[in-house]
mmCIF file of C-alpha atoms in Angstrom:
data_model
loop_
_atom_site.group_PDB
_atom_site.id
_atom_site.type_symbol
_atom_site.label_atom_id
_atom_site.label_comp_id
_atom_site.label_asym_id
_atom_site.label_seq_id
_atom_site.Cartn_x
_atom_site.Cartn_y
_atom_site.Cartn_z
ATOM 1 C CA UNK A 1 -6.447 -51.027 -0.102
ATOM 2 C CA UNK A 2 -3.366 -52.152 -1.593
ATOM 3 C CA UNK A 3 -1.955 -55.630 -0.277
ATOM 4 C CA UNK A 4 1.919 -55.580 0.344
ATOM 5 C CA UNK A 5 3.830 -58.111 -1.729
ATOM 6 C CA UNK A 6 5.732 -60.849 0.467
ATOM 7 C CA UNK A 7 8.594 -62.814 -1.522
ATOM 8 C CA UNK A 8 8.470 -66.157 0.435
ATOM 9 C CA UNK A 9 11.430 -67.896 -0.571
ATOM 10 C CA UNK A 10 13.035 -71.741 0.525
ATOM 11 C CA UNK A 11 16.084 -73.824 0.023
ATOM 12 C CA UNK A 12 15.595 -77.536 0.229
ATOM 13 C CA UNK A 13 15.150 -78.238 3.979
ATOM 14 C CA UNK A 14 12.238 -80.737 5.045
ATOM 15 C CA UNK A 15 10.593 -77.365 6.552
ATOM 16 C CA UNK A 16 9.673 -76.609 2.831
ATOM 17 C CA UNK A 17 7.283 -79.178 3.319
ATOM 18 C CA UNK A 18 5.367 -77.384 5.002
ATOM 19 C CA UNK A 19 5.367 -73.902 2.533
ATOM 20 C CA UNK A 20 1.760 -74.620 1.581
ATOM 21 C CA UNK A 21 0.599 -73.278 5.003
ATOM 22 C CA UNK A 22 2.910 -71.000 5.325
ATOM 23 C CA UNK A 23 1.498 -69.169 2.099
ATOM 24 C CA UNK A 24 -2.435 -69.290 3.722
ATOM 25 C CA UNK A 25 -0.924 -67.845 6.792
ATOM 26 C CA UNK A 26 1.081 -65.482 5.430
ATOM 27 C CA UNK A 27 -1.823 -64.723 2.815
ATOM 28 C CA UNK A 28 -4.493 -64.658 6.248
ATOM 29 C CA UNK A 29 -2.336 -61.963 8.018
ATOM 30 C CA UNK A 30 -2.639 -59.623 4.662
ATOM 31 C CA UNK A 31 0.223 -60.483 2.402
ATOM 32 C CA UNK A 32 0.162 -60.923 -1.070
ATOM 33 C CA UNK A 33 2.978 -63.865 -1.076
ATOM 34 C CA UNK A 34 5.146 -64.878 -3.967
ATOM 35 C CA UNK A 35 7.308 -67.874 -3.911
ATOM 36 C CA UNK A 36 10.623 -68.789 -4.698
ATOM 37 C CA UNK A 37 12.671 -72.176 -4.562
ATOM 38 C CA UNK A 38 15.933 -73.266 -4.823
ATOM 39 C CA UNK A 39 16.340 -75.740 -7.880
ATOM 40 C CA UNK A 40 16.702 -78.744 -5.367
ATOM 41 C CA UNK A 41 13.325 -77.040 -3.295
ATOM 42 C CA UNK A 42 11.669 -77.011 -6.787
ATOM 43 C CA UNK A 43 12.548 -80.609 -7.304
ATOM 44 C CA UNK A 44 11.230 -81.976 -4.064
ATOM 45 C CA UNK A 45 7.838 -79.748 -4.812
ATOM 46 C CA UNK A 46 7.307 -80.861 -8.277
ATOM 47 C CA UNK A 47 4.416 -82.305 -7.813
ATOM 48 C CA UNK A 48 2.862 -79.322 -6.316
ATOM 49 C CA UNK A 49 4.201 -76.092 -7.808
ATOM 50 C CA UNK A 50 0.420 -76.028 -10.018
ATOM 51 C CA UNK A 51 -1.098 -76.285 -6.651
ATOM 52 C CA UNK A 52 1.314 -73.684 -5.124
ATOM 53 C CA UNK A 53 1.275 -71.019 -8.125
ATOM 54 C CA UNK A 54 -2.464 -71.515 -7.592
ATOM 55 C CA UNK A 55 -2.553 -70.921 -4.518
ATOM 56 C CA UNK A 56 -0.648 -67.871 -4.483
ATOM 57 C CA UNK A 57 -2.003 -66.687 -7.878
ATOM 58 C CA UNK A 58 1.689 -66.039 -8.945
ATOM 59 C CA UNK A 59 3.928 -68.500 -11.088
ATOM 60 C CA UNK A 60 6.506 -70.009 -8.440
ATOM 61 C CA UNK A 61 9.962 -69.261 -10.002
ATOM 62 C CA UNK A 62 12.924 -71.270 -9.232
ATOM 63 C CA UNK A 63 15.701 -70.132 -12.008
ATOM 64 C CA UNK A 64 16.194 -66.967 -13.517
ATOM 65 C CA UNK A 65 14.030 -65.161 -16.483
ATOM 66 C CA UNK A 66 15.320 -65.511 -20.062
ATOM 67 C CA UNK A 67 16.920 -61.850 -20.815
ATOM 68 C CA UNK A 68 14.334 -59.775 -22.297
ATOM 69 C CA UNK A 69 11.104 -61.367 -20.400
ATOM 70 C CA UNK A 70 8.420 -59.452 -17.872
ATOM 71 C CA UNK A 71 9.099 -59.718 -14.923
ATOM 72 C CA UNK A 72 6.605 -62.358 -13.486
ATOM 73 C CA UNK A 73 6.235 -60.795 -9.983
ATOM 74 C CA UNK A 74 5.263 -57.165 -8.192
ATOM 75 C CA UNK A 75 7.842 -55.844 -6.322
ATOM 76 C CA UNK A 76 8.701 -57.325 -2.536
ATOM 77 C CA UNK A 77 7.590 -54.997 0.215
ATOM 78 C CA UNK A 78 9.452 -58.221 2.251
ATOM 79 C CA UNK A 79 11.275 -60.746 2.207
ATOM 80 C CA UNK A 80 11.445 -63.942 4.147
ATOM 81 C CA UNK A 81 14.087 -66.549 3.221
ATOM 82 C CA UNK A 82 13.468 -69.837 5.219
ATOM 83 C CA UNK A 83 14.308 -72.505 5.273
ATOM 84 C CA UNK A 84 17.888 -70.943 4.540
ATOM 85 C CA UNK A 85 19.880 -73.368 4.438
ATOM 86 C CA UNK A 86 23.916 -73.474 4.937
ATOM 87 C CA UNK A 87 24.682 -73.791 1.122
ATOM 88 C CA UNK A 88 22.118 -70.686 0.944
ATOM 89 C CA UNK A 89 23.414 -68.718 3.890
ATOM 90 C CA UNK A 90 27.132 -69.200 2.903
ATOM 91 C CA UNK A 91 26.238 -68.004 -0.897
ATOM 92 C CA UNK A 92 24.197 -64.983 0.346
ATOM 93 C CA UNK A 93 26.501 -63.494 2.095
ATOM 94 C CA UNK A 94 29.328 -64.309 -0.178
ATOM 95 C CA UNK A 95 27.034 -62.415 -3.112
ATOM 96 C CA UNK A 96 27.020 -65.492 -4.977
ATOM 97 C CA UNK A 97 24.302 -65.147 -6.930
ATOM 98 C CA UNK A 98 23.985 -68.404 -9.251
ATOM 99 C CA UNK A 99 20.455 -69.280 -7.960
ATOM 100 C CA UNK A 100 17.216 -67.103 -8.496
ATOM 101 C CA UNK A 101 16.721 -67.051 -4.861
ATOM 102 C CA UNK A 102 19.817 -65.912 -3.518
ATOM 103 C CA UNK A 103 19.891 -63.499 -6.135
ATOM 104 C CA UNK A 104 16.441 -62.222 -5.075
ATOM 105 C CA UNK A 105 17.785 -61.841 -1.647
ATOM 106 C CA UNK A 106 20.968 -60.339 -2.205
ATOM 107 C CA UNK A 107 19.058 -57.771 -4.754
ATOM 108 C CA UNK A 108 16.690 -57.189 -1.755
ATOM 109 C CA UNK A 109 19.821 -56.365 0.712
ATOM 110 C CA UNK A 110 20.605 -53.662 -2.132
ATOM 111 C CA UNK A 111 16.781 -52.177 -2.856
ATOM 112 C CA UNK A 112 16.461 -51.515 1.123
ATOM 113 C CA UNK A 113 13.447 -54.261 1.473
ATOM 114 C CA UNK A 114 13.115 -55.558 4.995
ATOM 115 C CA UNK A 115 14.372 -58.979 5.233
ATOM 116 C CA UNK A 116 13.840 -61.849 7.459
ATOM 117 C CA UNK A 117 15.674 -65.261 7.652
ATOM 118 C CA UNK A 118 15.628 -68.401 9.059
ATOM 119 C CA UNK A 119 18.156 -70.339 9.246
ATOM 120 C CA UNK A 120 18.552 -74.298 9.084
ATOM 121 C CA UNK A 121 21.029 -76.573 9.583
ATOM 122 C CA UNK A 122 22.336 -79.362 11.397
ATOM 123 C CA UNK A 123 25.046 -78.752 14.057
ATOM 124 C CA UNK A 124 27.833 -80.334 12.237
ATOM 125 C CA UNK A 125 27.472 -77.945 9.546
ATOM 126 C CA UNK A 126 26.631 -75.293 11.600
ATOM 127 C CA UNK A 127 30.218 -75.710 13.144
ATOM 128 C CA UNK A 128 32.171 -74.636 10.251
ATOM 129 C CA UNK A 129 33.894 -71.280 10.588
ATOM 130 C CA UNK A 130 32.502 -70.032 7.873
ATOM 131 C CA UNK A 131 28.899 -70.436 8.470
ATOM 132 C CA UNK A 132 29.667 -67.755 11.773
ATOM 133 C CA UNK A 133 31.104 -65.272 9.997
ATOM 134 C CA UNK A 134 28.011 -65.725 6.957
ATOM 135 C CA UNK A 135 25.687 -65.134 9.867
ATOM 136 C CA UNK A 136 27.357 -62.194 10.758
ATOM 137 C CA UNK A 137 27.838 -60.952 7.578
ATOM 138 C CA UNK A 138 24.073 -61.074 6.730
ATOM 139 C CA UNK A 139 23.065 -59.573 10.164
ATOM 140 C CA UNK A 140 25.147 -56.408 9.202
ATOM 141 C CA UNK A 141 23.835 -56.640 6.182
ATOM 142 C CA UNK A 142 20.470 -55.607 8.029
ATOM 143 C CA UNK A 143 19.050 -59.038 7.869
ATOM 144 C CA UNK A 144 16.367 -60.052 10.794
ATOM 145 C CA UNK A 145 18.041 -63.727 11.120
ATOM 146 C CA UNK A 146 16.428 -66.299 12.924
ATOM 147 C CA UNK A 147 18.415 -69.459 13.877
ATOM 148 C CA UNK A 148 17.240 -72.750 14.112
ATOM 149 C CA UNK A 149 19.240 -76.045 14.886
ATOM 150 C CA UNK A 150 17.777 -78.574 12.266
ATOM 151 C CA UNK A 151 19.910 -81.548 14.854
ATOM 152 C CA UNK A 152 18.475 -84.063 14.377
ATOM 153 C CA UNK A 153 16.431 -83.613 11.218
ATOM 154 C CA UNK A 154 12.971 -82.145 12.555
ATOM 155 C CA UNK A 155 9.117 -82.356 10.842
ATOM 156 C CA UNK A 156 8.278 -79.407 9.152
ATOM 157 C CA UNK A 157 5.897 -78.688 12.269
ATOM 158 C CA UNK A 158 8.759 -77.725 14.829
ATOM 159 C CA UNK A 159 10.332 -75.063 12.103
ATOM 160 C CA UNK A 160 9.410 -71.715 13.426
ATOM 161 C CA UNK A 161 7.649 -70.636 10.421
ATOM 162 C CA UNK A 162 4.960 -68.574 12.740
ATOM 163 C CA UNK A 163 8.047 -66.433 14.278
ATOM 164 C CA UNK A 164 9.223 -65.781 11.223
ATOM 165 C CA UNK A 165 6.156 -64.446 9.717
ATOM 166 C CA UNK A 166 5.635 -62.519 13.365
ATOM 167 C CA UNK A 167 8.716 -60.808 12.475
ATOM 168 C CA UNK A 168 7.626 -59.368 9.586
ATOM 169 C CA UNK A 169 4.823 -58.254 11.376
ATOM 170 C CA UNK A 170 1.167 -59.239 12.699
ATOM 171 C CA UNK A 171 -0.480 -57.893 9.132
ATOM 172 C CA UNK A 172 0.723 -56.515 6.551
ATOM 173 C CA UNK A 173 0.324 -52.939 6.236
ATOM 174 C CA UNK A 174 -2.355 -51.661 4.460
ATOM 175 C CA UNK A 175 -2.058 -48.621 2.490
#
């Protein structure tokens, strides 16, 4: 049996925190999970990202490949961007590609890959006209988007990591 390849990838929202879990739960419900950061995600996570490549037995990549060099990673089966932040939701569906993760899921959006999002935010942000239309944008895009209201700023704990990783299925299929 072949394990399908999850691309796991988080902005800098406190919920990334919590991405060490996500990976063993993602990992117990048959996924072979590779992670990606934002720069500012990779920053807050320095001190773990041995721990975290070790853990997923992948090199976690937050900025693009020189041109020229393997790629690091199998190919995503899925995706699952969260926390997606507003910066990251506005850039996605703008096709702004300037960081390795939004250009991971904007490639995905192209390839056909099932992808999942979750959204977070606070309200104040969330209020800006553009952030709507992003939403939207994404959703047509074929995007499973979960939201969730980050007002006021919540522990990692209350992020709906678990839906997310429902959405994407119970296990991973086997094949």
């Amino acid at each position: 049996m072949t394990m399908k390849t999850l691309y796991l990838l988080c902005s800098a929202a406190p919920p990334v925190f919590d991405v060490a879990h996500v990976i063993e739960d993602a990992q117990a419900r048959g996924w072979n999970v590779c992670l990606g950061l934002s720069p500012t995600a990779a920053h807050w996570l320095a001190e773990s990202l041995d721990g975290l490549a070790a853990l997923t037995g992948h090199p976690v990549l937050w900025q693009y490949p020189l041109p020229g060099e393997p790629e690091q990673w199998p190919a995503a089966d899925a995706l699952l961007y969260a926390p997606a932040t507003f910066n990251t939701v506005n850039a996605w569906a703008l096709g702004l590609t300037d960081t390795l993760t939004v250009g991971l899921a904007t490639e995905a959006l192209g390839n056909g890959t099932p992808v999942t999002a979750v959204s977070c935010t606070n309200s104040a942000l969330a209020a800006h006209p553009r952030y709507e239309t992003s939403l939207a944008t994404l959703r047509g895009a074929g995007v499973q988007l979960l939201l969730h209201d980050n007002t006021p700023m919540q522990a990692p704990a209350h992020f709906p990591w678990a839906t997310a990783l429902n959405g994407l299925g119970h296990t991973a299929p086997q094949h």
